[in-house]
XYZ file of C-alpha atoms in Angstrom:
407
model
C -29.443 -5.148 10.631
C -25.913 -4.703 11.907
C -24.394 -4.554 8.430
C -25.778 -4.342 4.894
C -23.622 -4.996 1.840
C -25.310 -3.492 -1.192
C -25.031 -4.688 -4.804
C -22.237 -7.230 -4.586
C -21.238 -9.679 -7.313
C -21.628 -13.223 -5.964
C -21.942 -15.099 -9.259
C -21.115 -14.004 -12.786
C -24.108 -13.744 -15.073
C -26.578 -13.251 -12.226
C -28.042 -10.070 -10.714
C -26.073 -8.181 -8.103
C -27.096 -9.014 -4.551
C -27.584 -7.256 -1.234
C -26.378 -9.188 1.808
C -27.886 -8.520 5.238
C -25.980 -9.419 8.396
C -27.161 -9.531 11.999
C -25.582 -11.031 15.135
C -22.651 -12.346 13.128
C -24.814 -14.292 10.673
C -26.025 -13.775 7.118
C -29.790 -13.333 7.456
C -30.800 -12.479 3.888
C -29.424 -12.391 0.349
C -31.587 -10.726 -2.295
C -31.342 -8.354 -5.281
C -32.596 -5.563 -3.044
C -33.005 -5.443 0.734
C -34.751 -2.535 2.418
C -34.451 -1.537 6.021
C -32.064 0.243 8.349
C -28.556 -0.971 9.050
C -25.956 0.305 11.482
C -23.335 0.123 8.734
C -23.650 -0.016 4.949
C -21.012 -1.091 2.446
C -21.591 0.009 -1.133
C -20.076 -2.865 -3.124
C -20.888 -1.295 -6.497
C -20.620 -4.606 -8.311
C -17.421 -5.801 -6.644
C -16.956 -9.518 -5.946
C -17.965 -10.881 -2.553
C -16.532 -14.226 -1.431
C -16.373 -16.216 1.816
C -13.363 -15.488 4.024
C -10.058 -16.955 2.894
C -8.869 -19.979 4.877
C -5.143 -20.413 5.533
C -4.863 -24.175 5.927
C -1.140 -24.601 6.642
C 1.267 -22.059 8.116
C 4.038 -21.838 10.731
C 3.603 -18.561 12.580
C 6.164 -19.369 15.268
C 9.134 -19.484 12.893
C 8.151 -16.693 10.494
C 10.433 -13.784 9.610
C 13.835 -15.242 10.564
C 15.488 -15.587 7.129
C 17.975 -12.810 7.891
C 19.272 -14.549 11.043
C 20.524 -17.795 9.540
C 19.989 -18.071 5.770
C 19.540 -21.376 3.990
C 22.278 -20.872 1.417
C 21.891 -24.192 -0.400
C 18.131 -23.896 -0.674
C 17.676 -27.538 0.336
C 15.160 -29.012 2.756
C 17.990 -30.528 4.770
C 19.675 -27.178 5.378
C 16.314 -25.524 6.109
C 15.718 -28.034 8.901
C 19.289 -27.638 10.175
C 19.392 -23.841 10.334
C 15.948 -23.669 11.918
C 16.882 -26.263 14.541
C 20.001 -24.210 15.296
C 17.962 -21.039 15.777
C 15.062 -22.384 17.803
C 16.881 -22.569 21.169
C 17.605 -18.839 20.793
C 13.937 -17.873 20.404
C 12.504 -16.011 23.384
C 8.802 -15.726 24.105
C 8.915 -12.021 23.263
C 10.706 -12.682 19.983
C 8.246 -15.352 18.874
C 5.304 -13.212 19.919
C 6.375 -10.197 17.868
C 7.207 -12.222 14.742
C 4.125 -14.435 14.898
C 1.895 -11.432 15.564
C 3.297 -9.630 12.533
C 2.794 -12.697 10.311
C -0.718 -13.225 11.676
C -1.668 -9.633 10.914
C -0.302 -10.106 7.395
C -2.710 -12.935 6.664
C -5.615 -11.148 8.346
C -5.030 -8.030 6.254
C -5.101 -10.182 3.125
C -8.510 -11.645 3.899
C -7.955 -14.763 5.995
C -10.737 -15.310 8.518
C -9.549 -18.776 9.619
C -6.111 -20.331 9.956
C -4.505 -23.608 10.939
C -1.014 -23.014 12.278
C 1.561 -25.589 13.300
C 3.236 -24.804 16.627
C 6.511 -26.511 17.465
C 7.996 -27.858 20.660
C 10.863 -30.170 21.538
C 13.138 -30.850 24.513
C 15.625 -28.172 23.363
C 13.189 -25.224 23.209
C 10.405 -26.533 25.416
C 6.924 -25.085 24.897
C 8.008 -21.475 24.351
C 6.682 -21.295 20.791
C 3.594 -23.376 21.436
C 2.566 -21.306 24.451
C 3.021 -18.091 22.498
C 0.830 -19.274 19.625
C -1.873 -20.350 22.099
C -1.716 -16.851 23.585
C -2.164 -15.254 20.152
C -5.096 -17.564 19.428
C -6.935 -16.051 22.371
C -5.854 -12.459 21.688
C -6.963 -12.521 18.035
C -10.110 -14.634 18.360
C -12.328 -11.717 17.294
C -10.321 -11.296 14.085
C -9.571 -14.869 13.030
C -10.464 -18.430 13.997
C -7.241 -20.266 14.775
C -6.574 -23.988 14.983
C -3.259 -24.885 16.623
C -1.469 -28.070 15.563
C 0.834 -29.785 18.061
C 3.845 -30.223 15.762
C 7.058 -32.214 16.499
C 9.324 -30.769 13.779
C 12.411 -32.627 15.003
C 10.596 -35.957 15.058
C 9.344 -37.898 18.063
C 11.531 -41.000 18.369
C 14.582 -39.050 17.140
C 14.118 -36.499 19.933
C 13.640 -38.387 23.227
C 11.159 -36.657 25.479
C 8.983 -35.400 22.618
C 6.413 -38.173 22.975
C 5.478 -37.015 26.478
C 5.359 -33.425 25.205
C 2.837 -34.435 22.522
C 0.402 -35.586 25.190
C 1.127 -32.497 27.262
C 0.420 -30.215 24.286
C -2.973 -31.840 23.836
C -3.744 -31.305 27.504
C -2.744 -27.661 27.036
C -5.410 -27.174 24.379
C -3.954 -28.097 20.982
C -6.716 -28.474 18.395
C -5.016 -30.920 16.032
C -2.378 -33.662 16.341
C 0.560 -33.005 14.016
C 3.326 -35.248 12.798
C 6.229 -35.557 10.395
C 6.814 -39.196 9.397
C 9.537 -38.405 6.828
C 11.726 -36.801 9.516
C 11.420 -39.619 12.028
C 12.201 -43.306 12.140
C 10.467 -45.564 11.697
C 7.823 -43.586 9.811
C 5.016 -46.122 10.247
C 5.465 -46.247 14.020
C 5.414 -42.448 14.039
C 2.040 -42.595 12.266
C 0.768 -45.229 14.717
C 1.623 -43.001 17.667
C -0.068 -39.971 16.089
C -3.275 -41.972 15.689
C -3.034 -43.210 19.281
C -2.854 -39.622 20.531
C -5.567 -38.379 18.170
C -7.987 -41.106 19.211
C -7.325 -40.475 22.898
C -8.322 -36.816 22.544
C -10.747 -37.202 19.606
C -8.774 -34.749 17.468
C -8.055 -34.500 13.763
C -4.617 -35.264 12.318
C -2.395 -33.049 10.144
C 0.918 -34.473 8.899
C 3.891 -33.133 6.991
C 3.884 -36.070 4.585
C 6.455 -37.458 2.126
C 8.232 -34.173 1.494
C 10.849 -35.512 -0.919
C 11.976 -35.337 -4.531
C 11.806 -39.110 -4.987
C 9.113 -41.678 -4.242
C 11.318 -44.489 -2.972
C 10.607 -44.128 0.755
C 6.999 -43.018 1.162
C 4.505 -43.775 3.904
C 1.356 -42.335 2.304
C 0.033 -45.820 1.490
C 0.393 -46.900 5.116
C -1.226 -43.658 6.272
C -4.270 -44.265 4.068
C -4.629 -47.853 5.245
C -4.288 -46.744 8.874
C -6.869 -43.985 8.355
C -9.412 -46.473 7.026
C -8.634 -49.036 9.710
C -9.129 -46.474 12.497
C -12.305 -45.007 10.976
C -10.663 -41.615 10.522
C -11.802 -40.954 6.957
C -12.010 -37.218 6.281
C -10.145 -36.326 9.472
C -6.572 -36.609 8.168
C -4.765 -33.844 6.273
C -1.318 -33.941 4.701
C 0.950 -31.091 3.668
C 3.575 -31.119 0.896
C 3.220 -34.728 -0.368
C 5.731 -33.832 -3.071
C 7.005 -37.399 -3.514
C 3.876 -38.184 -5.519
C 5.224 -36.156 -8.442
C 7.961 -38.790 -8.893
C 5.678 -41.844 -8.868
C 5.159 -43.850 -12.031
C 1.583 -43.495 -13.356
C 0.363 -46.965 -12.390
C 1.536 -46.696 -8.791
C 0.372 -43.085 -8.532
C -3.137 -44.036 -9.575
C -3.287 -46.749 -6.935
C -2.128 -44.282 -4.271
C -4.646 -41.645 -5.347
C -7.454 -44.218 -5.332
C -6.450 -45.162 -1.791
C -6.399 -41.497 -0.771
C -9.899 -41.014 -2.145
C -11.089 -44.022 -0.159
C -9.497 -42.631 3.016
C -10.779 -39.101 2.245
C -7.344 -37.602 2.843
C -7.190 -33.790 2.590
C -4.122 -32.601 0.666
C -2.476 -29.212 1.169
C 0.097 -28.395 -1.530
C 2.484 -25.662 -0.425
C 3.846 -24.392 -3.738
C 5.895 -21.434 -2.486
C 7.971 -23.745 -0.308
C 7.889 -26.859 -2.467
C 9.127 -25.005 -5.551
C 11.892 -23.302 -3.574
C 13.258 -26.421 -1.869
C 12.429 -29.096 -4.418
C 14.653 -30.743 -7.042
C 17.798 -28.988 -5.834
C 19.960 -31.893 -6.999
C 18.584 -31.960 -10.540
C 21.378 -31.011 -12.948
C 19.125 -30.272 -15.930
C 15.425 -30.420 -16.875
C 14.749 -29.424 -13.271
C 11.458 -30.802 -11.982
C 8.721 -28.716 -10.362
C 8.612 -31.118 -7.403
C 5.041 -30.189 -6.471
C 2.383 -32.788 -5.716
C 0.217 -33.529 -8.811
C -2.602 -31.101 -8.043
C -4.610 -31.693 -11.224
C -4.635 -35.470 -10.839
C -5.625 -35.218 -7.180
C -8.378 -32.733 -7.956
C -9.719 -34.763 -10.881
C -9.872 -37.886 -8.711
C -12.001 -36.110 -6.130
C -9.345 -35.482 -3.479
C -10.023 -32.366 -1.392
C -7.150 -30.015 -2.298
C -6.420 -26.740 -0.502
C -3.472 -24.379 -0.798
C -1.339 -23.040 2.034
C 1.432 -20.520 2.621
C 3.534 -22.788 4.883
C 6.294 -20.336 5.813
C 6.986 -16.634 5.506
C 10.616 -15.556 5.146
C 12.655 -18.266 6.804
C 14.935 -21.135 5.772
C 12.061 -23.033 4.206
C 10.590 -20.108 2.252
C 12.670 -16.907 2.100
C 9.825 -14.732 0.787
C 6.074 -14.204 1.131
C 3.627 -11.702 2.598
C 0.763 -13.887 3.811
C -1.431 -13.333 0.744
C -3.286 -16.530 -0.175
C -4.327 -15.070 -3.522
C -0.646 -14.825 -4.450
C -0.226 -18.466 -3.436
C -3.230 -19.390 -5.573
C -1.889 -17.464 -8.555
C 1.491 -19.169 -8.177
C -0.343 -22.477 -8.281
C -2.099 -21.652 -11.558
C 0.984 -21.943 -13.826
C 2.729 -24.492 -11.619
C -0.232 -26.865 -11.720
C -1.306 -26.048 -15.295
C -4.568 -24.655 -13.946
C -4.982 -21.629 -16.197
C -7.384 -23.212 -18.676
C -10.984 -22.070 -18.969
C -12.247 -25.144 -17.118
C -9.417 -25.207 -14.577
C -9.199 -21.626 -13.325
C -12.617 -21.684 -11.591
C -11.420 -24.635 -9.494
C -8.571 -22.662 -7.899
C -10.456 -20.085 -5.813
C -12.219 -22.881 -3.878
C -8.738 -24.156 -2.944
C -8.339 -21.144 -0.637
C -11.978 -20.949 0.507
C -14.389 -23.897 0.462
C -11.854 -26.728 0.264
C -9.713 -25.708 3.256
C -12.886 -24.919 5.212
C -13.903 -28.533 4.648
C -10.452 -29.829 5.632
C -10.490 -27.785 8.845
C -14.050 -28.817 9.634
C -15.250 -25.207 9.884
C -18.852 -24.907 10.979
C -21.352 -22.568 9.275
C -18.831 -21.515 6.634
C -19.916 -20.073 3.306
C -21.749 -17.309 1.521
C -25.360 -18.325 2.209
C -28.216 -17.457 4.535
C -27.617 -18.843 8.019
C -23.842 -19.018 7.631
C -21.287 -17.052 9.650
C -20.667 -13.622 8.192
C -16.970 -14.198 7.433
C -16.616 -12.440 4.098
C -14.178 -10.610 1.827
C -15.094 -7.925 -0.687
C -12.598 -7.963 -3.550
C -11.787 -4.908 -5.622
C -12.722 -6.603 -8.906
C -16.026 -7.045 -10.680
C -15.904 -10.552 -12.151
C -15.689 -13.811 -10.210
C -14.029 -15.483 -13.194
C -11.026 -13.150 -12.960
C -11.026 -12.695 -9.187
C -7.649 -14.429 -8.851
C -5.817 -13.181 -11.921
C -6.742 -9.569 -11.140
C -4.763 -9.730 -7.876
C -7.479 -7.580 -6.286
C -7.191 -5.533 -3.142
C -9.260 -6.800 -0.235
C -11.528 -3.768 -0.005
C -13.242 -5.097 3.133
C -12.691 -8.078 5.391
C -15.629 -9.001 7.609
C -15.328 -11.365 10.570
C -18.402 -12.467 12.516
C -20.367 -9.674 10.870
C -17.921 -6.921 11.846
C -15.588 -5.009 9.545
C -12.035 -5.906 10.575
C -10.043 -4.652 7.573
C -10.748 -1.777 5.197
C -8.561 -0.811 2.255
C -9.220 2.343 0.283
C -6.627 2.583 -2.452
C -6.687 5.072 -5.300
C -4.344 4.879 -8.259
C -3.982 7.804 -10.662
C -2.021 7.604 -13.885
C -0.366 10.966 -14.509
C 0.464 11.807 -18.119
């Protein structure tokens, strides 16, 4: 064996398990495994989970909040200040910021990430090229999917359409889009599908990020997904407009989403910060209805979105913090609800990203996190340290923290 994890908690109420790893794969899980291993981790009853999966982040524009703050806290100003800054980004600048943000999420237990990488005629491919470079440099530490993302729109920014095709030729993994920031939205969606089908790639859209539900395109997106046979291959981030839909219409939309197998990625840290800024009283949460989506069978996963910029002026890349934020926001703290949240940063995003051989089972990739807590049921609310992060069977992060209370 290359690595043996001894006496880990995988499920509450069941015996502790040893986990044997060889050649990057889990080869055995049993109450006791004998034999020699090159490395041994004594779990001592701590919780072992599959690697965390960051399903939606923007590494290329992380850590810029101090350069041009979004003083109003609105989505409109976030887009404006970021667009103003982007032409000033150098390759070196983007590299250092994105690298720092990437190492943040790795240190907090992410073993896979989908990051949106921007380009437009004003900044060219500077950011996109840098993210592709980091994907290669960090491939032993994290699996990265890069989304070709036209933040400024496609039709609104002439020249972007050709760049979309060029980005796919350059190795983008996913076709991104932003219908709400382009016109017309439905034609934007049509073009995204045209590109995705040409290169046989999945689709990931920033979808209906708004406080109101009077100008949505989610219904068209679902119908297009079904028409093109793309069920299960389309993901949407934000989708905050759903919170403002009347119940009857909302149910019809959710039913359509289930039929189209749309993956939904709520981004609570951003959506709470930017949403409902014009509400004078009884301010709404402006987050997509996570419980209703989950209960209907929609695949829901949580993402960080941004770290310390105009869209989200805080954050440290810790998905467990994002999950814990989601618990009160989505009314998910009940005894039956809390167990459904951890899968939103593990199994659910792995499904959305189409990760192969993911999970804590024999034959799966040894992408694992040992949490410094001893009950799966409280793994989130304990805010545990990531004692060990294991990628492809190798220890990539180790945290040894000791706290002493002095009287």
